[in-house]
Every structure is written in structure tokens, then in C-alpha cells.
Amino acid sequence: MFKIPPILSADELLDKAFGKAKRIKERDRKARTINKLSTVKQILNNTLQKYVKAFPSFDNLHRFYYELFDLLIGIDKMRKSLGAIEWARKKISKIANDGIRKIKREEDNKKYKNILAATYGRISSVMYQINGHLTFLEEARNKMKKIPYIDADAPTIIIAGYPNVGKSSLLKILSSAKPEIASYPFTTKGLIVGHMETEDKYEKRKIQVVEAPGLLDRRDEERNYIEKQGMIALRYLPDLIIFVVDASLHCGYSMENQMKLLDEIKKEFYDVDIIVVENKVDISGGKTDFMKISCATGEGIDELKREIMKRLS
Ligand SMILES: Nc1nc2c(ncn2[C@@H]2O[C@H](COP(=O)(O)OP(=O)(O)OP(=O)(O)O)[C@@H](O)[C@H]2O)c(=O)[nH]1
Ligand SMILES: [Mg+2]
């Protein structure tokens, strides 16, 4: 979604710049040394500038992504690192220009080598100063790559509920997504998105279906990293929430806790429509008054799809 090029380390960038400079062939020693320094300057300047420009402008980011990036990476840290890169870019240009000026003024042929070495040394020192920031931005890039594209303006359904109740199983049935399904809690560790095509007679609308990773009934401060992603999605995205409960208790959590979470979600997101479904009725036999479904046998799924369309239209 965000096209950020691989962020190289200080060593790799210096190798790239000095390596290119080394290959410069020019008979005149003065001209050759100047050419080397301007090549190094140009490569580092262009590359660092490309890095800074590739990251999104955080102030214009949709609130959903802003909060998600802040949770997963840290917006302040990213801002600081990008600031450091920009500082280094300017500093290196200045150092290279100083070196070029010195060489232009110097008439003694034998001194060019020393000026070049000293300038290279100062440039390397600036690059090593930002190495930690380069590493951090490379990690940030890798995390951003894994965040799925979610169109914050498209109609969106969020599947929420306790861990292990069958949210991924339902996502798989309703949409194009192929989530991992397993018999233990917190299988889903991040947001997963699928698409569902409506059967509208007049227009084909693509509805996004997002699984919010398993939530527990507890205060926001106590919520783990996985749960917090779910809360951010619930806060900024849904037109409709499907809340899944498991009354068979195979999920490993009591109905009391599941109901408490439902109450909290209803309270916090009071302006969003909610469909509550009881899943796994093939084993529970159906113990509640909620809409009954089984992702295992397909029971109740067509009714659920009809209900979704009704609520979204
Ligand atoms: N018998 C039965 N088992 C089901 C049904 N739906 C899901 N399961 C099983 O319940 C377990 C959890 O399913 P998932 O879809 O991974 O649940 P989840 O809510 O996404 O779990 P987390 O991502 O870990 O929070 C898996 O072993 C599923 O096979 C159902 O309708 N009937
Ligand atoms: Mg899951």
C-alpha cells in the first residue's frame, strides 16, 4: 500500500557511494577528486531524499492508519528518524561542498588525497550517526508492508468477539479472505481483510469484511498489542459489526465474559449497527436468542448474508 524502497544501512549506503566514486576514471587528478566528491554527495543526497519522501505524510493520514502505525511502529519515533535522515542529507552536502571548495583552491597535487580522505571520514561519521534511524525505518517499512490495504471510505463490516469463537471461520465463509483457522486463542494476530460482493440488482458493491483480532473483556490499558488493533479498527471503520459468541464454550471463555464484552462494545460504539450471532450451534444446539449459525455445517449462513444486506442497504 505504501511503496517504500528498502532502507539500506549506513555501511551499505557508504559502500554504494564510495564504490561508484572509485570507478571514476579521469586523467586530471584535481578534476577526478572533485568528480568523486560530487558523485558521493549526489548518491547520498538522492537516496536519503528518496527515503524521506517515500514515507507517508503522517498529518494527512486517515485516523485509522495513524493510530495503527502509532501502535505498531510509533509515529513520534518515525518522525524523529525521518528528521535525522533529513539532517544528515543536508550535513553531507555541506561537507562535500566544503571538500570540493578546498580541492579547487589547492594547487599542490599531492594534497588531494588527504582532503578526499578527510572528507570521506566526515561523511562516514555523519552516516554512522544515523545508522540506528536507518535500521528503525527499515523495520518500520517491513511492518507497514504487512498492514493490509483497507479503504477507510468503503462500506465495512467488522467481525468481533472473544478469541477462538470462530471469527476467522466466518470471515472465510463471507469473503475472499483466506485466514488461518486454529483451535487456540489469538490465532489471528493482526487485522485481516476480505471482500464480499453484494447481490444488489443495480450495482456491484464491494464490501470489506475485517476480522478484528480476538478481544477480551478488560480495560483498554490492559489490552495487549493484538487486541488494540481490533479496537482501532472498531473505532474508525465499521458500518456494521458482527459480534460472534460461542455458547458451546469450546473457545475456552465463559458466556458471562463474552456478554460483558458485547455490552461494552454496544456502549462504546453505540452509533454502529450490530448483528450478534451464536456460532458453533452444531455442537451447542443453540443456547441463546441470537441468530444461530455454524461455520462448520453452513447452517444459518444464508440468513446471515440476507440480514447483512438488509442492514447495509
Ligand atoms: N464445531 C464447530 N467448530 C467451529 C465452528 N466455527 C469455528 N470452529 C472452530 O473453532 C476454532 C476457532 O476458530 P477460528 O475461526 O480460528 O476462531 P477465531 O475467533 O478467529 O480465533 P482467534 O483468531 O484465535 O481469535 C477452530 O478450531 C475452528 O475450526 C463451528 O461452527 N462449529
Ligand atoms: Mg481468527
mmCIF file of C-alpha atoms and ligand atoms in Angstrom:
data_model
loop_
_atom_site.group_PDB
_atom_site.id
_atom_site.type_symbol
_atom_site.label_atom_id
_atom_site.label_comp_id
_atom_site.label_asym_id
_atom_site.label_seq_id
_atom_site.Cartn_x
_atom_site.Cartn_y
_atom_site.Cartn_z
ATOM 1 C CA MET A 1 0.000 0.000 0.000
ATOM 2 C CA PHE A 2 2.793 2.403 0.855
ATOM 3 C CA LYS A 3 5.614 1.913 -1.624
ATOM 4 C CA ILE A 4 8.752 2.403 0.412
ATOM 5 C CA PRO A 5 12.071 1.187 -1.028
ATOM 6 C CA PRO A 6 14.357 -0.980 1.123
ATOM 7 C CA ILE A 7 16.231 1.238 3.564
ATOM 8 C CA LEU A 8 19.947 0.406 3.459
ATOM 9 C CA SER A 9 22.290 0.646 6.443
ATOM 10 C CA ALA A 10 24.998 3.311 6.791
ATOM 11 C CA ASP A 11 27.651 0.813 5.695
ATOM 12 C CA GLU A 12 25.694 -0.270 2.659
ATOM 13 C CA LEU A 13 24.997 3.314 1.601
ATOM 14 C CA LEU A 14 28.639 4.314 2.027
ATOM 15 C CA ASP A 15 29.753 1.266 0.043
ATOM 16 C CA LYS A 16 27.384 2.219 -2.712
ATOM 17 C CA ALA A 17 28.544 5.856 -2.835
ATOM 18 C CA PHE A 18 32.284 5.295 -2.364
ATOM 19 C CA GLY A 19 32.217 2.323 -4.738
ATOM 20 C CA LYS A 20 30.724 4.408 -7.510
ATOM 21 C CA ALA A 21 33.260 7.180 -6.868
ATOM 22 C CA LYS A 22 36.114 4.704 -7.010
ATOM 23 C CA ARG A 23 35.196 3.686 -10.526
ATOM 24 C CA ILE A 24 35.563 7.232 -11.841
ATOM 25 C CA LYS A 25 38.287 7.430 -14.455
ATOM 26 C CA GLU A 26 39.691 10.812 -15.252
ATOM 27 C CA ARG A 27 43.308 11.684 -16.049
ATOM 28 C CA ASP A 28 43.426 15.020 -14.324
ATOM 29 C CA ARG A 29 43.870 14.445 -10.599
ATOM 30 C CA LYS A 30 42.071 17.577 -9.466
ATOM 31 C CA ALA A 31 39.087 17.021 -11.736
ATOM 32 C CA ARG A 32 38.959 13.381 -10.695
ATOM 33 C CA THR A 33 38.885 14.165 -6.981
ATOM 34 C CA ILE A 34 36.181 16.788 -7.411
ATOM 35 C CA ASN A 35 34.177 14.360 -9.515
ATOM 36 C CA LYS A 36 34.466 11.709 -6.813
ATOM 37 C CA LEU A 37 33.180 14.000 -4.103
ATOM 38 C CA SER A 38 30.265 15.256 -6.140
ATOM 39 C CA THR A 39 29.316 11.673 -7.007
ATOM 40 C CA VAL A 40 29.300 10.657 -3.334
ATOM 41 C CA LYS A 41 27.283 13.735 -2.461
ATOM 42 C CA GLN A 42 24.780 13.106 -5.218
ATOM 43 C CA ILE A 43 24.226 9.445 -4.397
ATOM 44 C CA LEU A 44 23.750 10.002 -0.679
ATOM 45 C CA ASN A 45 21.636 13.097 -1.213
ATOM 46 C CA ASN A 46 19.327 11.389 -3.700
ATOM 47 C CA THR A 47 18.981 8.187 -1.726
ATOM 48 C CA LEU A 48 18.280 9.857 1.616
ATOM 49 C CA GLN A 49 15.818 12.212 -0.009
ATOM 50 C CA LYS A 50 14.043 9.271 -1.639
ATOM 51 C CA TYR A 51 13.673 7.632 1.784
ATOM 52 C CA VAL A 52 12.157 10.692 3.398
ATOM 53 C CA LYS A 53 9.719 11.235 0.534
ATOM 54 C CA ALA A 54 8.615 7.594 0.446
ATOM 55 C CA PHE A 55 7.068 7.664 3.918
ATOM 56 C CA PRO A 56 3.507 8.972 4.062
ATOM 57 C CA SER A 57 2.856 12.393 5.489
ATOM 58 C CA PHE A 58 1.502 11.463 8.904
ATOM 59 C CA ASP A 59 -0.639 14.563 9.285
ATOM 60 C CA ASN A 60 -2.722 13.698 6.227
ATOM 61 C CA LEU A 61 -3.095 10.040 7.085
ATOM 62 C CA HIS A 62 -6.558 8.647 7.776
ATOM 63 C CA ARG A 63 -7.081 8.438 11.528
ATOM 64 C CA PHE A 64 -7.344 4.630 11.340
ATOM 65 C CA TYR A 65 -3.878 4.283 9.801
ATOM 66 C CA TYR A 66 -2.442 6.982 12.032
ATOM 67 C CA GLU A 67 -3.463 5.093 15.175
ATOM 68 C CA LEU A 68 -2.453 1.728 13.754
ATOM 69 C CA PHE A 69 1.011 2.975 12.755
ATOM 70 C CA ASP A 70 1.365 4.610 16.124
ATOM 71 C CA LEU A 71 0.542 1.337 17.860
ATOM 72 C CA LEU A 72 2.617 -0.932 15.623
ATOM 73 C CA ILE A 73 5.582 1.356 14.939
ATOM 74 C CA GLY A 74 5.354 4.672 16.783
ATOM 75 C CA ILE A 75 4.640 7.879 14.874
ATOM 76 C CA ASP A 76 6.921 10.076 17.001
ATOM 77 C CA LYS A 77 9.841 7.729 16.562
ATOM 78 C CA MET A 78 9.277 7.642 12.810
ATOM 79 C CA ARG A 79 9.083 11.433 12.673
ATOM 80 C CA LYS A 80 12.303 11.713 14.656
ATOM 81 C CA SER A 81 14.107 9.215 12.434
ATOM 82 C CA LEU A 82 12.972 10.916 9.240
ATOM 83 C CA GLY A 83 14.122 14.223 10.722
ATOM 84 C CA ALA A 84 17.542 12.723 11.420
ATOM 85 C CA ILE A 85 17.814 11.457 7.837
ATOM 86 C CA GLU A 86 16.955 14.894 6.513
ATOM 87 C CA TRP A 87 19.554 16.462 8.831
ATOM 88 C CA ALA A 88 22.226 14.029 7.598
ATOM 89 C CA ARG A 89 21.373 14.693 3.967
ATOM 90 C CA LYS A 90 21.964 18.428 4.367
ATOM 91 C CA LYS A 91 25.031 17.954 6.516
ATOM 92 C CA ILE A 92 26.630 15.617 3.983
ATOM 93 C CA SER A 93 26.004 18.045 1.113
ATOM 94 C CA LYS A 94 27.679 20.767 3.114
ATOM 95 C CA ILE A 95 30.693 18.603 3.992
ATOM 96 C CA ALA A 96 31.081 17.520 0.360
ATOM 97 C CA ASN A 97 30.838 21.119 -0.864
ATOM 98 C CA ASP A 98 33.489 22.175 1.648
ATOM 99 C CA GLY A 99 35.782 19.420 0.364
ATOM 100 C CA ILE A 100 35.209 20.393 -3.244
ATOM 101 C CA ARG A 101 35.991 24.032 -2.444
ATOM 102 C CA LYS A 102 39.241 23.065 -0.710
ATOM 103 C CA ILE A 103 40.375 20.996 -3.662
ATOM 104 C CA LYS A 104 39.563 23.770 -6.096
ATOM 105 C CA ARG A 105 41.750 26.146 -4.085
ATOM 106 C CA GLU A 106 44.587 23.668 -3.577
ATOM 107 C CA GLU A 107 47.390 23.730 -6.145
ATOM 108 C CA ASP A 108 49.550 21.023 -4.576
ATOM 109 C CA ASN A 109 48.666 17.790 -6.397
ATOM 110 C CA LYS A 110 49.776 15.600 -3.519
ATOM 111 C CA LYS A 111 47.289 17.044 -1.072
ATOM 112 C CA TYR A 112 44.115 15.984 -2.921
ATOM 113 C CA LYS A 113 44.288 12.514 -1.497
ATOM 114 C CA ASN A 114 44.318 13.806 2.070
ATOM 115 C CA ILE A 115 41.454 16.209 1.537
ATOM 116 C CA LEU A 116 39.433 13.427 -0.053
ATOM 117 C CA ALA A 117 40.163 11.030 2.816
ATOM 118 C CA ALA A 118 39.279 13.637 5.443
ATOM 119 C CA THR A 119 36.018 14.487 3.663
ATOM 120 C CA TYR A 120 35.110 10.819 3.311
ATOM 121 C CA GLY A 121 35.795 10.417 7.020
ATOM 122 C CA ARG A 122 33.464 13.257 7.982
ATOM 123 C CA ILE A 123 30.736 11.944 5.685
ATOM 124 C CA SER A 124 31.081 8.440 7.137
ATOM 125 C CA SER A 125 30.823 9.800 10.649
ATOM 126 C CA VAL A 126 27.518 11.544 9.839
ATOM 127 C CA MET A 127 26.203 8.378 8.227
ATOM 128 C CA TYR A 128 27.110 6.262 11.266
ATOM 129 C CA GLN A 129 25.316 8.747 13.477
ATOM 130 C CA ILE A 130 22.037 7.989 11.690
ATOM 131 C CA ASN A 131 22.552 4.241 11.374
ATOM 132 C CA GLY A 132 20.115 3.488 14.218
ATOM 133 C CA HIS A 133 17.473 5.595 12.498
ATOM 134 C CA LEU A 134 18.040 3.801 9.186
ATOM 135 C CA THR A 135 17.628 0.431 10.907
ATOM 136 C CA PHE A 136 14.462 1.604 12.638
ATOM 137 C CA LEU A 137 12.964 2.870 9.370
ATOM 138 C CA GLU A 138 13.742 -0.431 7.662
ATOM 139 C CA GLU A 139 11.856 -2.222 10.455
ATOM 140 C CA ALA A 140 9.009 0.268 10.094
ATOM 141 C CA ARG A 141 8.899 -0.399 6.356
ATOM 142 C CA ASN A 142 8.648 -4.140 6.951
ATOM 143 C CA LYS A 143 5.807 -3.670 9.420
ATOM 144 C CA MET A 144 3.981 -1.314 7.076
ATOM 145 C CA LYS A 145 4.255 -3.856 4.277
ATOM 146 C CA LYS A 146 2.273 -6.346 6.350
ATOM 147 C CA ILE A 147 -0.579 -3.984 7.094
ATOM 148 C CA PRO A 148 -3.392 -4.817 4.692
ATOM 149 C CA TYR A 149 -4.900 -2.199 2.459
ATOM 150 C CA ILE A 150 -8.169 -1.058 3.952
ATOM 151 C CA ASP A 151 -10.247 1.533 2.163
ATOM 152 C CA ALA A 152 -11.445 3.651 5.045
ATOM 153 C CA ASP A 153 -14.277 5.058 2.937
ATOM 154 C CA ALA A 154 -15.711 1.800 1.573
ATOM 155 C CA PRO A 155 -18.595 0.010 3.347
ATOM 156 C CA THR A 156 -17.004 -2.112 6.040
ATOM 157 C CA ILE A 157 -18.140 -4.944 8.278
ATOM 158 C CA ILE A 158 -16.071 -5.814 11.317
ATOM 159 C CA ILE A 159 -16.210 -9.281 12.795
ATOM 160 C CA ALA A 160 -15.505 -9.055 16.514
ATOM 161 C CA GLY A 161 -15.774 -11.270 19.564
ATOM 162 C CA TYR A 162 -13.751 -13.229 22.067
ATOM 163 C CA PRO A 163 -10.720 -15.238 20.893
ATOM 164 C CA ASN A 164 -11.356 -18.644 19.327
ATOM 165 C CA VAL A 165 -15.117 -18.193 18.814
ATOM 166 C CA GLY A 166 -14.918 -18.636 15.023
ATOM 167 C CA LYS A 167 -14.353 -15.128 13.652
ATOM 168 C CA SER A 168 -11.831 -16.265 11.031
ATOM 169 C CA SER A 169 -14.097 -19.155 10.064
ATOM 170 C CA LEU A 170 -16.910 -16.692 9.438
ATOM 171 C CA LEU A 171 -14.635 -14.288 7.553
ATOM 172 C CA LYS A 172 -13.616 -17.139 5.287
ATOM 173 C CA ILE A 173 -17.228 -18.065 4.529
ATOM 174 C CA LEU A 174 -18.356 -14.485 3.898
ATOM 175 C CA SER A 175 -15.428 -13.178 1.898
ATOM 176 C CA SER A 176 -12.465 -13.779 -0.357
ATOM 177 C CA ALA A 177 -10.033 -13.850 2.601
ATOM 178 C CA LYS A 178 -8.129 -16.997 3.474
ATOM 179 C CA PRO A 179 -7.373 -16.554 7.157
ATOM 180 C CA GLU A 180 -5.619 -19.052 9.350
ATOM 181 C CA ILE A 181 -8.067 -21.014 11.490
ATOM 182 C CA ALA A 182 -6.942 -22.930 14.543
ATOM 183 C CA SER A 183 -8.290 -24.265 17.799
ATOM 184 C CA TYR A 184 -6.390 -21.883 20.050
ATOM 185 C CA PRO A 185 -6.968 -18.248 21.015
ATOM 186 C CA PHE A 186 -5.157 -15.352 19.328
ATOM 187 C CA THR A 187 -4.549 -17.283 16.111
ATOM 188 C CA THR A 188 -5.290 -14.039 14.308
ATOM 189 C CA LYS A 189 -2.657 -11.565 15.403
ATOM 190 C CA GLY A 190 -3.399 -8.631 13.137
ATOM 191 C CA LEU A 191 -6.221 -7.213 11.077
ATOM 192 C CA ILE A 192 -7.335 -9.384 8.162
ATOM 193 C CA VAL A 193 -9.400 -8.065 5.278
ATOM 194 C CA GLY A 194 -11.569 -9.839 2.773
ATOM 195 C CA HIS A 195 -14.062 -8.647 0.210
ATOM 196 C CA MET A 196 -17.632 -9.636 -0.260
ATOM 197 C CA GLU A 197 -19.658 -8.880 -3.353
ATOM 198 C CA THR A 198 -23.196 -7.772 -2.829
ATOM 199 C CA GLU A 199 -26.042 -9.241 -4.757
ATOM 200 C CA ASP A 200 -27.529 -5.836 -5.436
ATOM 201 C CA LYS A 201 -29.553 -5.837 -8.627
ATOM 202 C CA TYR A 202 -28.388 -2.407 -9.687
ATOM 203 C CA GLU A 203 -24.757 -2.107 -8.829
ATOM 204 C CA LYS A 204 -21.954 -4.336 -7.743
ATOM 205 C CA ARG A 205 -20.693 -3.028 -4.468
ATOM 206 C CA LYS A 206 -17.605 -4.358 -2.814
ATOM 207 C CA ILE A 207 -17.971 -4.626 0.899
ATOM 208 C CA GLN A 208 -14.903 -5.021 3.054
ATOM 209 C CA VAL A 209 -15.023 -7.572 5.827
ATOM 210 C CA VAL A 210 -12.386 -7.126 8.514
ATOM 211 C CA GLU A 211 -11.641 -9.547 11.309
ATOM 212 C CA ALA A 212 -10.728 -7.722 14.485
ATOM 213 C CA PRO A 213 -8.306 -9.990 16.326
ATOM 214 C CA GLY A 214 -9.755 -11.559 19.491
ATOM 215 C CA LEU A 215 -10.827 -9.149 22.209
ATOM 216 C CA LEU A 216 -11.097 -9.831 25.908
ATOM 217 C CA ASP A 217 -13.391 -8.052 28.286
ATOM 218 C CA ARG A 218 -10.993 -5.698 30.004
ATOM 219 C CA ARG A 219 -9.941 -2.098 30.198
ATOM 220 C CA ASP A 220 -8.106 -0.537 27.277
ATOM 221 C CA GLU A 221 -4.873 -0.056 29.269
ATOM 222 C CA GLU A 222 -4.726 -3.792 29.930
ATOM 223 C CA ARG A 223 -5.364 -4.789 26.358
ATOM 224 C CA ASN A 224 -2.459 -6.368 24.533
ATOM 225 C CA TYR A 225 -0.997 -5.337 21.245
ATOM 226 C CA ILE A 226 -3.248 -7.749 19.325
ATOM 227 C CA GLU A 227 -6.462 -6.576 20.988
ATOM 228 C CA LYS A 228 -5.562 -2.921 20.490
ATOM 229 C CA GLN A 229 -5.501 -3.384 16.709
ATOM 230 C CA GLY A 230 -9.038 -4.710 16.911
ATOM 231 C CA MET A 231 -10.164 -1.703 18.938
ATOM 232 C CA ILE A 232 -8.635 0.739 16.443
ATOM 233 C CA ALA A 233 -10.487 -0.957 13.591
ATOM 234 C CA LEU A 234 -13.750 -0.828 15.558
ATOM 235 C CA ARG A 235 -13.236 2.822 16.352
ATOM 236 C CA TYR A 236 -12.668 4.042 12.800
ATOM 237 C CA LEU A 237 -14.021 1.626 10.229
ATOM 238 C CA PRO A 238 -17.307 -0.205 10.709
ATOM 239 C CA ASP A 239 -20.668 0.414 9.120
ATOM 240 C CA LEU A 240 -21.768 -2.828 10.715
ATOM 241 C CA ILE A 241 -20.350 -5.023 13.465
ATOM 242 C CA ILE A 242 -20.933 -8.763 13.523
ATOM 243 C CA PHE A 243 -20.336 -9.915 17.060
ATOM 244 C CA VAL A 244 -19.690 -13.648 17.315
ATOM 245 C CA VAL A 245 -20.406 -15.586 20.509
ATOM 246 C CA ASP A 246 -19.594 -19.215 21.238
ATOM 247 C CA ALA A 247 -22.081 -20.736 23.675
ATOM 248 C CA SER A 248 -20.556 -24.201 23.258
ATOM 249 C CA LEU A 249 -17.667 -22.828 25.328
ATOM 250 C CA HIS A 250 -15.210 -24.683 23.106
ATOM 251 C CA CYS A 251 -13.478 -21.328 22.757
ATOM 252 C CA GLY A 252 -12.444 -21.587 26.410
ATOM 253 C CA TYR A 253 -14.242 -18.458 27.667
ATOM 254 C CA SER A 254 -17.448 -18.138 29.649
ATOM 255 C CA MET A 255 -20.668 -16.709 28.223
ATOM 256 C CA GLU A 256 -20.656 -14.196 31.064
ATOM 257 C CA ASN A 257 -17.376 -12.702 29.881
ATOM 258 C CA GLN A 258 -18.466 -12.762 26.257
ATOM 259 C CA MET A 259 -21.680 -10.924 27.164
ATOM 260 C CA LYS A 260 -19.750 -8.318 29.124
ATOM 261 C CA LEU A 261 -17.604 -7.615 26.078
ATOM 262 C CA LEU A 262 -20.717 -7.342 23.927
ATOM 263 C CA ASP A 263 -22.210 -4.805 26.355
ATOM 264 C CA GLU A 264 -19.047 -2.779 26.302
ATOM 265 C CA ILE A 265 -18.861 -2.751 22.533
ATOM 266 C CA LYS A 266 -22.503 -1.722 22.310
ATOM 267 C CA LYS A 267 -21.800 1.092 24.736
ATOM 268 C CA GLU A 268 -18.592 2.318 23.146
ATOM 269 C CA PHE A 269 -19.768 2.050 19.533
ATOM 270 C CA TYR A 270 -23.394 2.964 20.185
ATOM 271 C CA ASP A 271 -23.785 4.561 16.773
ATOM 272 C CA VAL A 272 -22.841 1.426 14.804
ATOM 273 C CA ASP A 273 -25.336 -1.275 13.906
ATOM 274 C CA ILE A 274 -24.576 -4.701 15.455
ATOM 275 C CA ILE A 275 -25.651 -8.211 14.478
ATOM 276 C CA VAL A 276 -24.954 -10.761 17.199
ATOM 277 C CA VAL A 277 -24.571 -14.358 16.031
ATOM 278 C CA GLU A 278 -24.232 -17.520 18.059
ATOM 279 C CA ASN A 279 -21.681 -19.695 16.251
ATOM 280 C CA LYS A 280 -20.943 -23.436 16.633
ATOM 281 C CA VAL A 281 -24.621 -24.334 17.073
ATOM 282 C CA ASP A 282 -23.737 -27.721 15.529
ATOM 283 C CA ILE A 283 -22.243 -28.564 18.928
ATOM 284 C CA SER A 284 -24.094 -26.254 21.329
ATOM 285 C CA GLY A 285 -27.513 -26.953 19.854
ATOM 286 C CA GLY A 286 -28.246 -23.217 20.166
ATOM 287 C CA LYS A 287 -28.335 -21.826 23.674
ATOM 288 C CA THR A 288 -29.179 -18.153 23.120
ATOM 289 C CA ASP A 289 -31.761 -15.991 21.378
ATOM 290 C CA PHE A 290 -29.206 -14.634 18.950
ATOM 291 C CA MET A 291 -29.107 -15.518 15.275
ATOM 292 C CA LYS A 292 -27.798 -19.083 15.077
ATOM 293 C CA ILE A 293 -25.033 -20.104 12.722
ATOM 294 C CA SER A 294 -22.484 -22.843 12.263
ATOM 295 C CA CYS A 295 -19.378 -22.162 10.247
ATOM 296 C CA ALA A 296 -18.782 -25.917 10.294
ATOM 297 C CA THR A 297 -22.079 -27.004 8.671
ATOM 298 C CA GLY A 298 -23.122 -23.752 6.984
ATOM 299 C CA GLU A 299 -26.334 -23.602 8.982
ATOM 300 C CA GLY A 300 -27.778 -20.087 9.203
ATOM 301 C CA ILE A 301 -25.216 -18.541 6.875
ATOM 302 C CA ASP A 302 -27.668 -17.643 4.090
ATOM 303 C CA GLU A 303 -29.943 -15.967 6.623
ATOM 304 C CA LEU A 304 -26.986 -14.048 7.989
ATOM 305 C CA LYS A 305 -25.996 -12.868 4.500
ATOM 306 C CA ARG A 306 -29.548 -11.650 3.896
ATOM 307 C CA GLU A 307 -29.547 -9.831 7.226
ATOM 308 C CA ILE A 308 -26.208 -8.181 6.387
ATOM 309 C CA MET A 309 -27.556 -6.874 3.070
ATOM 310 C CA LYS A 310 -30.683 -5.592 4.764
ATOM 311 C CA ARG A 311 -28.694 -3.714 7.378
ATOM 312 C CA LEU A 312 -26.244 -2.234 4.896
ATOM 313 C CA SER A 313 -28.789 -1.021 2.376
HETATM 314 N N1 LIG B 1 -17.769 -27.247 15.742
HETATM 315 C C1 LIG B 1 -17.508 -26.057 15.237
HETATM 316 N N2 LIG B 1 -16.265 -25.561 15.320
HETATM 317 C C2 LIG B 1 -16.040 -24.338 14.810
HETATM 318 C C3 LIG B 1 -17.055 -23.575 14.190
HETATM 319 N N3 LIG B 1 -16.530 -22.407 13.793
HETATM 320 C C4 LIG B 1 -15.232 -22.422 14.147
HETATM 321 N N4 LIG B 1 -14.924 -23.586 14.754
HETATM 322 C C5 LIG B 1 -13.611 -23.980 15.282
HETATM 323 O O1 LIG B 1 -13.262 -23.087 16.333
HETATM 324 C C6 LIG B 1 -11.850 -22.879 16.362
HETATM 325 C C7 LIG B 1 -11.535 -21.396 16.278
HETATM 326 O O2 LIG B 1 -11.917 -20.905 15.022
HETATM 327 P P1 LIG B 1 -11.317 -19.570 14.399
HETATM 328 O O3 LIG B 1 -12.138 -19.256 13.201
HETATM 329 O O4 LIG B 1 -9.850 -19.659 14.246
HETATM 330 O O5 LIG B 1 -11.665 -18.544 15.592
HETATM 331 P P2 LIG B 1 -11.234 -17.019 15.805
HETATM 332 O O6 LIG B 1 -12.320 -16.371 16.542
HETATM 333 O O7 LIG B 1 -10.824 -16.427 14.515
HETATM 334 O O8 LIG B 1 -9.970 -17.217 16.745
HETATM 335 P P3 LIG B 1 -8.771 -16.182 17.040
HETATM 336 O O9 LIG B 1 -8.290 -15.623 15.760
HETATM 337 O O10 LIG B 1 -7.749 -17.053 17.678
HETATM 338 O O11 LIG B 1 -9.317 -15.162 17.977
HETATM 339 C C8 LIG B 1 -11.279 -23.674 15.204
HETATM 340 O O12 LIG B 1 -10.825 -24.913 15.672
HETATM 341 C C9 LIG B 1 -12.490 -23.861 14.289
HETATM 342 O O13 LIG B 1 -12.385 -24.994 13.472
HETATM 343 C C10 LIG B 1 -18.383 -24.151 14.124
HETATM 344 O O14 LIG B 1 -19.331 -23.579 13.627
HETATM 345 N N5 LIG B 1 -18.531 -25.399 14.686
HETATM 346 MG MG MG B 2 -9.062 -15.563 13.926
#
